Coordinates of C-alpha atoms in Angstrom, one line a residue:
Chain A
M1 CA 47.6 59.6 -15.2
P2 CA 49.2 60.5 -18.3
S3 CA 47.8 63.4 -20.2
R4 CA 44.9 62.4 -22.2
D5 CA 44.1 65.6 -23.9
V6 CA 45.2 64.8 -27.5
S7 CA 45.1 68.5 -28.5
D8 CA 48.1 68.8 -26.2
M9 CA 50.3 66.0 -26.4
Y10 CA 53.7 65.1 -27.6
W11 CA 55.0 62.1 -29.7
A12 CA 58.6 60.8 -30.3
V13 CA 58.3 59.4 -33.7
A14 CA 60.6 56.5 -34.9
G15 CA 62.5 56.5 -31.6
S16 CA 63.7 60.2 -32.1
T17 CA 65.6 61.5 -29.1
T18 CA 66.1 65.2 -30.7
Q19 CA 62.7 66.3 -31.5
V20 CA 59.1 65.5 -30.6
Y21 CA 55.8 66.3 -32.2
S22 CA 53.4 68.7 -30.5
S23 CA 49.8 68.4 -31.4
K24 CA 49.2 71.8 -30.1
V25 CA 51.9 73.3 -32.5
G26 CA 51.0 71.0 -35.3
D27 CA 54.7 70.4 -36.0
F28 CA 57.8 69.1 -34.5
V29 CA 59.7 70.9 -31.7
P30 CA 63.0 70.2 -30.2
V31 CA 63.2 68.3 -27.0
A32 CA 64.7 71.3 -25.3
D33 CA 61.6 73.4 -26.1
A34 CA 60.6 75.1 -23.0
T35 CA 56.7 74.5 -23.4
Y36 CA 57.5 70.9 -23.8
Q37 CA 59.9 70.7 -20.8
A38 CA 57.1 72.5 -18.8
W39 CA 54.5 70.0 -20.0
L40 CA 56.9 67.0 -18.8
A41 CA 57.5 68.9 -15.6
K42 CA 53.7 68.3 -14.7
G43 CA 54.1 64.5 -14.9
N44 CA 53.3 64.1 -18.2
M45 CA 54.9 61.4 -20.6
T46 CA 55.7 61.4 -24.2
Q47 CA 54.0 58.7 -26.2
K48 CA 56.0 56.7 -28.8
I49 CA 55.0 56.0 -32.5
D50 CA 56.7 54.4 -35.2
T51 CA 56.0 56.6 -38.3
E52 CA 54.9 60.0 -39.0
A53 CA 52.2 58.8 -41.3
N54 CA 50.8 56.8 -38.6
L55 CA 50.9 59.7 -36.3
G56 CA 48.8 61.6 -38.8
E57 CA 46.3 58.7 -38.8
V58 CA 46.2 59.2 -34.8
L59 CA 45.4 63.0 -35.2
A60 CA 42.8 62.6 -37.9
P61 CA 39.8 61.7 -35.9
Y62 CA 40.5 64.7 -33.7
L63 CA 40.8 67.0 -36.7
L64 CA 44.2 68.2 -35.3
R65 CA 45.6 69.1 -38.7
P66 CA 49.4 69.0 -38.7
T67 CA 51.7 71.1 -40.8
A68 CA 54.7 68.7 -40.9
A69 CA 54.3 67.4 -44.4
N70 CA 54.5 63.6 -43.7
V71 CA 52.3 63.7 -40.7
L72 CA 49.9 65.7 -42.7
D73 CA 49.9 63.1 -45.4
G74 CA 49.0 60.5 -42.9
Y75 CA 46.2 62.6 -41.6
K76 CA 44.7 63.1 -44.9
D77 CA 45.2 59.6 -46.0
K78 CA 43.1 58.5 -42.9
Q79 CA 40.6 60.9 -43.6
A80 CA 40.3 60.0 -47.3
T81 CA 40.2 56.2 -46.0
D82 CA 37.3 56.9 -43.8
I83 CA 35.4 58.6 -46.5
T84 CA 35.9 56.1 -49.4
T85 CA 34.9 53.2 -47.1
A86 CA 31.7 54.6 -46.2
V87 CA 28.8 53.0 -47.8
I88 CA 27.4 56.3 -49.4
F89 CA 30.7 56.8 -51.0
K90 CA 30.4 53.3 -52.5
I91 CA 27.2 53.9 -54.0
L92 CA 28.3 57.4 -55.4
F93 CA 31.4 55.5 -56.9
N94 CA 29.4 53.0 -58.6
H95 CA 27.2 55.9 -59.9
E96 CA 30.4 57.5 -61.3
N97 CA 31.5 54.5 -63.1
R98 CA 28.0 53.9 -64.5
L99 CA 28.1 57.5 -65.9
R100 CA 31.4 56.8 -67.4
A101 CA 30.0 53.6 -69.0
I102 CA 27.5 55.7 -70.6
E103 CA 30.1 58.4 -71.7
R104 CA 32.1 55.8 -73.4
N105 CA 29.1 54.3 -75.0
L106 CA 28.1 57.6 -76.4
G107 CA 31.5 58.9 -77.1
L108 CA 31.1 61.8 -74.7
N109 CA 33.7 63.6 -72.9
G110 CA 36.6 61.7 -74.1
S111 CA 35.1 58.4 -73.1
P112 CA 36.6 58.2 -69.7
A113 CA 37.8 54.8 -68.2
D114 CA 36.5 53.4 -65.2
L115 CA 37.5 55.3 -61.9
T116 CA 39.6 52.9 -59.8
P117 CA 39.2 52.9 -56.0
G118 CA 42.8 54.1 -55.8
Q119 CA 42.1 57.1 -58.0
A120 CA 38.9 57.8 -56.1
K121 CA 40.6 57.9 -52.7
A122 CA 43.6 60.1 -54.1
A123 CA 40.9 62.4 -55.4
V124 CA 39.3 62.6 -52.1
K125 CA 42.6 62.9 -50.4
A126 CA 43.5 65.8 -52.4
L127 CA 40.4 67.7 -51.2
M128 CA 41.4 67.3 -47.5
Chain B
M1 CA 12.5 39.0 31.9
S2 CA 11.6 39.7 28.3
G3 CA 13.2 41.8 25.8
T4 CA 12.6 40.3 22.5
D5 CA 10.1 43.0 21.6
G6 CA 12.4 45.8 22.4
Y7 CA 10.8 46.6 25.9
I8 CA 11.9 45.1 29.3
Q9 CA 10.2 44.3 32.4
T10 CA 12.5 46.0 35.0
P11 CA 13.3 44.1 38.1
P12 CA 11.0 44.3 41.3
D13 CA 13.4 46.7 42.9
A14 CA 13.3 48.9 39.9
G15 CA 9.5 49.2 40.1
G16 CA 8.6 46.2 37.7
K17 CA 7.7 48.5 34.8
R18 CA 7.4 47.6 31.2
V19 CA 9.7 50.3 29.5
D20 CA 11.5 50.9 26.4
A21 CA 14.9 48.8 26.5
T22 CA 16.9 51.6 24.9
E23 CA 15.6 54.1 27.1
A24 CA 16.1 51.9 30.3
I25 CA 19.8 51.7 29.4
N26 CA 20.2 55.3 28.9
N27 CA 18.3 56.3 32.0
A28 CA 20.6 53.8 34.1
G29 CA 23.4 56.4 33.6
I30 CA 25.9 53.9 32.2
L31 CA 28.5 55.9 30.3
V32 CA 30.6 54.2 27.7
E33 CA 33.5 56.3 26.8
R34 CA 36.6 55.9 24.4
Q35 CA 38.8 54.5 26.9
R36 CA 36.8 52.9 29.8
V37 CA 33.5 52.1 31.1
E38 CA 32.3 54.0 33.9
I39 CA 29.5 52.7 35.9
P40 CA 28.3 55.3 38.6
D41 CA 28.1 53.7 42.1
E42 CA 24.5 54.5 42.5
V43 CA 23.4 52.3 39.8
Q44 CA 22.4 48.8 41.0
I45 CA 22.5 46.3 38.0
T46 CA 20.2 43.5 39.1
S47 CA 19.0 42.4 35.7
E48 CA 21.1 39.9 33.7
W49 CA 19.0 40.8 30.7
L50 CA 20.0 44.5 31.1
V51 CA 23.6 43.7 31.3
R52 CA 23.4 41.6 28.2
M53 CA 21.6 44.4 26.4
L54 CA 24.5 46.9 27.4
V55 CA 27.1 44.5 26.1
E56 CA 25.4 43.9 22.9
Q57 CA 24.4 47.4 22.2
R58 CA 27.5 49.1 23.4
M59 CA 29.9 46.8 22.1
Q60 CA 28.3 46.7 18.8
N61 CA 28.4 50.5 18.7
L62 CA 32.1 50.5 19.5
L63 CA 32.9 47.9 16.8
L64 CA 31.0 49.9 14.4
A65 CA 32.3 53.0 15.2
E66 CA 35.9 52.2 15.8
G67 CA 36.5 49.1 13.6
F68 CA 38.7 46.8 15.6
G69 CA 41.0 49.4 16.9
L70 CA 39.5 49.3 20.4
R71 CA 39.9 45.7 20.9
D72 CA 41.7 46.2 24.3
N73 CA 38.7 48.4 25.5
I74 CA 36.0 46.2 24.3
D75 CA 37.8 43.2 26.1
G76 CA 37.8 45.4 29.3
L77 CA 34.3 46.2 28.8
R78 CA 33.4 42.7 28.5
D79 CA 35.3 41.4 31.4
E80 CA 34.0 44.2 33.7
L81 CA 30.4 43.4 32.8
S82 CA 31.1 39.8 32.8
N83 CA 32.2 40.0 36.5
I84 CA 29.3 42.0 37.7
A85 CA 26.6 39.7 36.0
G86 CA 28.6 36.4 36.0
L87 CA 27.8 36.1 32.4
D88 CA 29.9 34.4 29.6
L89 CA 30.1 37.4 27.2
T90 CA 33.0 36.1 25.1
V91 CA 33.0 37.6 21.6
P92 CA 34.3 35.8 18.6
A93 CA 38.0 36.2 17.7
V94 CA 38.8 39.2 15.5
R95 CA 41.5 39.5 12.9
E96 CA 45.2 40.0 14.1
L97 CA 45.8 43.7 13.5
L98 CA 49.3 44.4 12.3
T99 CA 51.3 47.2 13.6
E100 CA 54.2 46.9 11.3
D101 CA 55.1 45.4 7.8
R102 CA 55.4 41.6 7.7
I103 CA 57.1 39.1 5.7
Y104 CA 55.9 35.3 5.3
Y105 CA 58.4 33.0 4.0
V106 CA 57.6 29.9 1.7
S107 CA 60.3 27.3 1.2
S108 CA 60.5 24.0 0.0
N109 CA 61.8 22.8 3.6
G110 CA 58.8 24.4 5.2
S111 CA 55.5 23.1 6.4
D112 CA 52.0 24.5 6.0
S113 CA 51.4 23.8 9.7
N114 CA 54.2 26.4 10.5
D115 CA 53.4 30.0 11.1
G116 CA 55.6 31.2 8.1
L117 CA 57.1 34.0 10.0
T118 CA 60.7 33.1 9.8
V119 CA 62.9 31.2 7.5
N120 CA 63.0 28.5 9.8
S121 CA 59.3 28.3 10.2
A122 CA 58.3 28.8 6.4
F123 CA 55.3 27.6 4.9
L124 CA 55.6 24.9 2.4
T125 CA 53.1 26.4 -0.1
V126 CA 52.4 29.8 -1.3
Q127 CA 48.8 29.3 -0.7
A128 CA 49.4 28.7 2.9
A129 CA 50.7 32.0 3.1
V130 CA 48.0 33.5 1.0
N131 CA 45.5 31.9 3.5
A132 CA 47.7 33.3 6.4
V133 CA 47.4 37.0 4.9
S134 CA 43.5 36.4 4.4
A135 CA 43.2 36.2 8.3
L136 CA 45.0 39.6 8.9
D137 CA 44.0 43.2 9.3
V138 CA 47.1 44.6 7.6
N139 CA 46.2 47.9 9.1
G140 CA 47.9 49.9 6.3
F141 CA 51.1 48.1 6.4
D142 CA 52.4 46.0 3.6
V143 CA 52.9 42.2 3.5
T144 CA 55.5 40.2 1.6
I145 CA 55.3 36.7 0.7
M146 CA 58.8 35.6 0.0
N147 CA 58.1 32.6 -2.5
G148 CA 61.2 30.4 -2.5
I149 CA 59.4 27.4 -4.3
A150 CA 61.0 26.5 -7.6
T151 CA 57.8 25.4 -9.2
T152 CA 54.4 25.6 -8.0
T153 CA 52.0 23.6 -10.0
T154 CA 48.7 24.3 -8.5
T155 CA 46.6 27.5 -9.0
V156 CA 47.5 30.2 -6.4
M157 CA 44.1 31.5 -5.3
L158 CA 44.4 35.0 -4.0
K159 CA 42.1 35.8 -1.3
S160 CA 40.6 38.9 0.6
Y161 CA 42.2 40.8 3.5
V162 CA 41.3 43.6 5.6
G163 CA 43.2 46.9 6.1
Q164 CA 44.5 48.3 2.7
T165 CA 44.4 52.0 3.2
A166 CA 46.0 53.2 0.1
D167 CA 46.4 52.6 -3.6
F168 CA 49.6 50.8 -4.5
R169 CA 49.8 49.3 -1.1
G170 CA 49.0 45.8 -0.2
V171 CA 50.4 42.4 -0.3
M172 CA 53.2 41.0 -2.6
I173 CA 54.1 37.6 -3.7
L174 CA 57.7 38.1 -4.5
G175 CA 60.0 35.4 -6.2
D176 CA 63.5 36.2 -7.9
R177 CA 63.4 39.5 -9.5
T178 CA 66.8 39.0 -11.1
T179 CA 65.8 35.8 -12.8
P180 CA 62.0 35.4 -12.5
A181 CA 62.2 32.0 -14.1
N182 CA 63.7 30.5 -10.9
I183 CA 60.3 30.9 -9.4
A184 CA 57.8 29.4 -11.8
I185 CA 53.9 29.2 -11.4
S186 CA 53.4 26.4 -13.8
V187 CA 49.7 25.0 -13.7
N188 CA 47.5 23.0 -15.7
G189 CA 45.0 25.7 -15.3
D190 CA 45.0 29.2 -14.2
G191 CA 48.5 30.4 -12.7
V192 CA 47.2 32.9 -10.3
L193 CA 43.3 33.4 -9.8
A194 CA 42.0 36.5 -8.1
D195 CA 38.1 35.8 -7.7
A196 CA 36.1 38.5 -5.9
V197 CA 39.2 39.6 -3.8
Q198 CA 39.2 42.8 -1.8
G199 CA 42.7 44.3 -1.3
N200 CA 45.4 44.8 -3.8
W201 CA 47.9 42.0 -4.6
F202 CA 51.2 42.3 -6.2
L203 CA 53.1 39.4 -8.2
D204 CA 56.8 40.1 -8.7
G205 CA 59.7 38.1 -9.8
M206 CA 58.0 34.9 -11.0
K207 CA 57.7 33.1 -14.3
F208 CA 53.8 32.1 -15.3
S209 CA 52.8 29.3 -17.6
C210 CA 49.5 27.7 -17.8
T211 CA 48.1 25.0 -20.1
G212 CA 44.9 22.9 -20.5
L213 CA 41.3 23.8 -20.9
G214 CA 41.2 25.6 -17.4
G215 CA 44.1 27.7 -18.2
E216 CA 42.3 31.1 -19.0
G217 CA 45.0 33.3 -17.6
C218 CA 48.4 33.1 -16.3
V219 CA 47.2 36.1 -14.2
H220 CA 43.4 35.8 -13.9
A221 CA 41.4 38.6 -12.2
I222 CA 37.7 38.5 -12.0
N223 CA 34.9 40.0 -10.1
G224 CA 36.3 43.3 -9.1
S225 CA 39.8 42.0 -8.0
T226 CA 42.9 44.2 -8.5
V227 CA 46.1 42.5 -9.3
Y228 CA 49.4 44.4 -9.9
V229 CA 52.1 42.6 -12.1
G230 CA 56.0 43.6 -11.8
K231 CA 59.0 42.1 -13.1
V232 CA 57.7 38.9 -14.3
D233 CA 58.2 36.4 -17.1
F234 CA 55.2 35.4 -19.1
G235 CA 55.7 31.8 -20.6
A236 CA 53.6 29.5 -22.6
C237 CA 49.9 29.9 -21.9
S238 CA 46.8 28.3 -23.5
G239 CA 44.6 31.4 -22.6
S240 CA 45.8 34.8 -22.0
H241 CA 49.0 36.0 -20.2
M242 CA 46.8 38.4 -18.3
Y243 CA 42.9 38.2 -18.2
A244 CA 40.6 40.5 -16.5
V245 CA 37.2 40.0 -16.6
N246 CA 33.8 41.2 -14.6
G247 CA 35.1 44.4 -13.3
A248 CA 38.5 43.2 -12.2
T249 CA 41.6 45.3 -13.0
I250 CA 45.2 44.2 -13.9
L251 CA 47.9 46.8 -13.8
T252 CA 51.6 46.4 -14.9
T253 CA 54.2 48.4 -12.9
E254 CA 57.5 48.0 -14.5
D255 CA 59.7 46.1 -17.3
Y256 CA 58.7 42.5 -18.0
A257 CA 59.4 39.8 -20.4
I258 CA 57.4 37.4 -22.6
T259 CA 59.4 34.2 -23.5
A260 CA 56.5 32.3 -25.0
A261 CA 53.3 32.9 -26.5
A262 CA 49.7 32.8 -25.4
L263 CA 46.4 32.9 -27.3
R264 CA 46.4 36.4 -26.3
H265 CA 48.9 38.5 -24.3
A266 CA 46.2 40.9 -22.7
F267 CA 42.4 40.2 -22.7
A268 CA 39.6 42.1 -21.0
E269 CA 35.9 41.4 -21.2
F270 CA 32.6 41.9 -19.4
G271 CA 33.8 45.1 -17.8
G272 CA 37.5 44.1 -17.2
A273 CA 40.4 46.5 -17.2
L274 CA 44.1 46.1 -18.0
R275 CA 46.5 48.7 -17.7
L276 CA 49.6 48.1 -19.5
L277 CA 51.9 51.1 -18.3
G278 CA 54.4 51.8 -15.7
F279 CA 52.1 52.4 -13.1
S280 CA 54.2 53.3 -10.1
G281 CA 51.5 54.5 -8.1
S282 CA 52.7 58.1 -8.5
T283 CA 53.1 60.7 -11.3
P284 CA 55.0 60.4 -13.4
Y285 CA 54.4 57.2 -14.9
T286 CA 57.6 55.3 -15.9
P287 CA 58.1 54.2 -19.5
M288 CA 58.6 50.5 -19.6
T289 CA 59.8 48.0 -22.0
V290 CA 58.4 44.4 -22.7
T291 CA 61.2 42.3 -23.9
M292 CA 60.0 39.4 -26.1
S293 CA 62.0 36.4 -27.5
G294 CA 61.7 33.7 -30.0
V295 CA 58.8 33.1 -32.3
Q296 CA 55.5 33.8 -30.8
V297 CA 52.1 33.3 -32.4
Y298 CA 49.1 35.1 -31.1
S299 CA 45.5 35.1 -32.1
S300 CA 45.4 38.6 -31.0
F301 CA 48.0 40.2 -28.9
I302 CA 45.5 42.5 -27.4
R303 CA 41.7 41.9 -27.2
S304 CA 39.2 44.1 -25.4
T305 CA 35.4 43.1 -25.7
G306 CA 32.3 43.5 -23.9
L307 CA 32.3 47.0 -22.4
S308 CA 36.0 46.7 -21.3
K309 CA 39.1 48.8 -21.4
I310 CA 42.6 48.2 -22.2
E311 CA 45.0 51.0 -22.0
S312 CA 48.8 51.1 -22.8
F313 CA 51.2 54.2 -22.6
A314 CA 54.8 54.5 -23.3
V315 CA 55.4 50.9 -23.6
T316 CA 58.1 49.5 -26.0
Y317 CA 57.4 46.2 -27.1
T318 CA 60.9 44.8 -28.6
G319 CA 62.5 41.4 -29.5
G320 CA 61.3 38.2 -30.9
T321 CA 59.4 37.4 -34.0
I322 CA 55.6 38.2 -33.4
T323 CA 52.9 37.0 -35.4
G324 CA 49.1 37.1 -35.5
Q325 CA 46.8 40.2 -35.1
R326 CA 47.9 43.2 -33.2
Y327 CA 44.7 43.9 -31.5
L328 CA 41.0 43.2 -31.6
V329 CA 38.4 45.4 -30.0
Q330 CA 34.7 44.6 -29.9
L331 CA 31.4 45.2 -28.3
N332 CA 31.7 48.8 -27.1
S333 CA 35.1 48.3 -25.8
V334 CA 38.2 50.3 -25.8
I335 CA 41.9 50.0 -26.4
D336 CA 43.5 53.2 -25.7
T337 CA 47.1 53.7 -26.5
Y338 CA 47.2 57.4 -26.0
G339 CA 47.9 57.9 -29.6
G340 CA 50.3 55.0 -30.0
G341 CA 49.3 54.4 -33.5
V342 CA 47.9 51.2 -35.3
N343 CA 51.4 49.4 -35.1
Y344 CA 51.9 50.3 -31.5
F345 CA 51.4 46.4 -30.5
P346 CA 53.4 43.9 -32.0
G347 CA 52.1 41.4 -34.7
D348 CA 52.0 40.9 -38.4
V349 CA 48.3 41.2 -38.9
A350 CA 46.5 44.5 -38.7
G351 CA 44.3 45.3 -35.8
A352 CA 40.6 45.4 -36.0
T353 CA 37.7 47.1 -34.6
A354 CA 33.9 46.0 -34.8
T355 CA 30.7 46.3 -33.1
G356 CA 31.4 49.6 -31.6
G357 CA 35.0 48.9 -30.5
Q358 CA 37.3 51.7 -30.4
Y359 CA 40.9 51.9 -30.9
G360 CA 43.0 55.0 -30.4

């Protein structure tokens, strides 16, 4: 069987033949990397994926945080998406905007505009 | 004589006693060895019933212990005891035991009354060859059905056979690997159906098309069957190109083509499994390419539901204009791409998970 240990797998992104992403390292390594070659020699196979962002999305549920910037962006985006689509978050989101409506009515705190879903997700993503 | 209650009345010359039947046989000193039957000279077999008990018990033990491998010895035992007692102890015919790989030929010039063993004595239909295989004990050897029929228009019903001894061995229906479309399975209904089949079947070098309400699968495996799909061409299908249900498994082994759409390319439900990867029977697996052409519209390219699993690894789907949902996974089922990402399967609509389905 191909390795199903996501914490020690390799991906070729966008058809790259020069480097692969290592979930163990958290970053790309050259295909000549000795550890990678040893992993292949055990009969494992490299998975393919179309974009770095989608790779980050794959890694997010396993909390295998990448260091490669574009992969990390996809990782954080997935985590933020999962959080902001939860019902509890939507309730909090509505409460936030009710507070902002009160602030506007009372002229408090600069009368902030309603928070948009995109802004809410970006705020959560920044926390990841 | 009486033996129906597990006791026998021994013959007058043996005392006329009521004794346990098994004990009586053992006490008679009749030895059954692996190679031949030895009956000591001092033993006088004067009871017809005793002989019958011996045959039934000893032959059954041999059959259970050795399978059918001791057929010659069993025949000898039967003949020897038949001669002694003058009984007809003929046993039913058993399967032909292969001692080497076998090829069956299927040709438009053939006849289903032929034996299929040579080009000049080919069968007329693939089904006749399948039926012939089902009568075999393949004894660990491979059987190939050389399908030379340009178009088969009735569902090929795969059948069980005896004697598969290892994974990735079994019986192959082989068409034209260079141009699979030259050998078409084009059916108003399922293309190939494996229902509760024991023993691996391989399908290679054919083009599948299936239409009509009964066309649930170009390759339809059900009730625990296992079917391997090699270099084939999937054409138009009113159901799924590959449909595994009720504990059945369909595995792909190498590159193949999809030249026309189905409702779904691969569909597993009710505990079915599909393994879309270059399964060569050994490690490492081989990366494979699925070549698609033309405009193909799917309801969902891949669907797994009802405690089923579809896995795919290192497969590149290329070519064609593919529209429809990439995947749909429901009811505690799994689609496992080994981290292939949300765009691993072709389509122009995002995949979806629901009711406990997982995609990863």
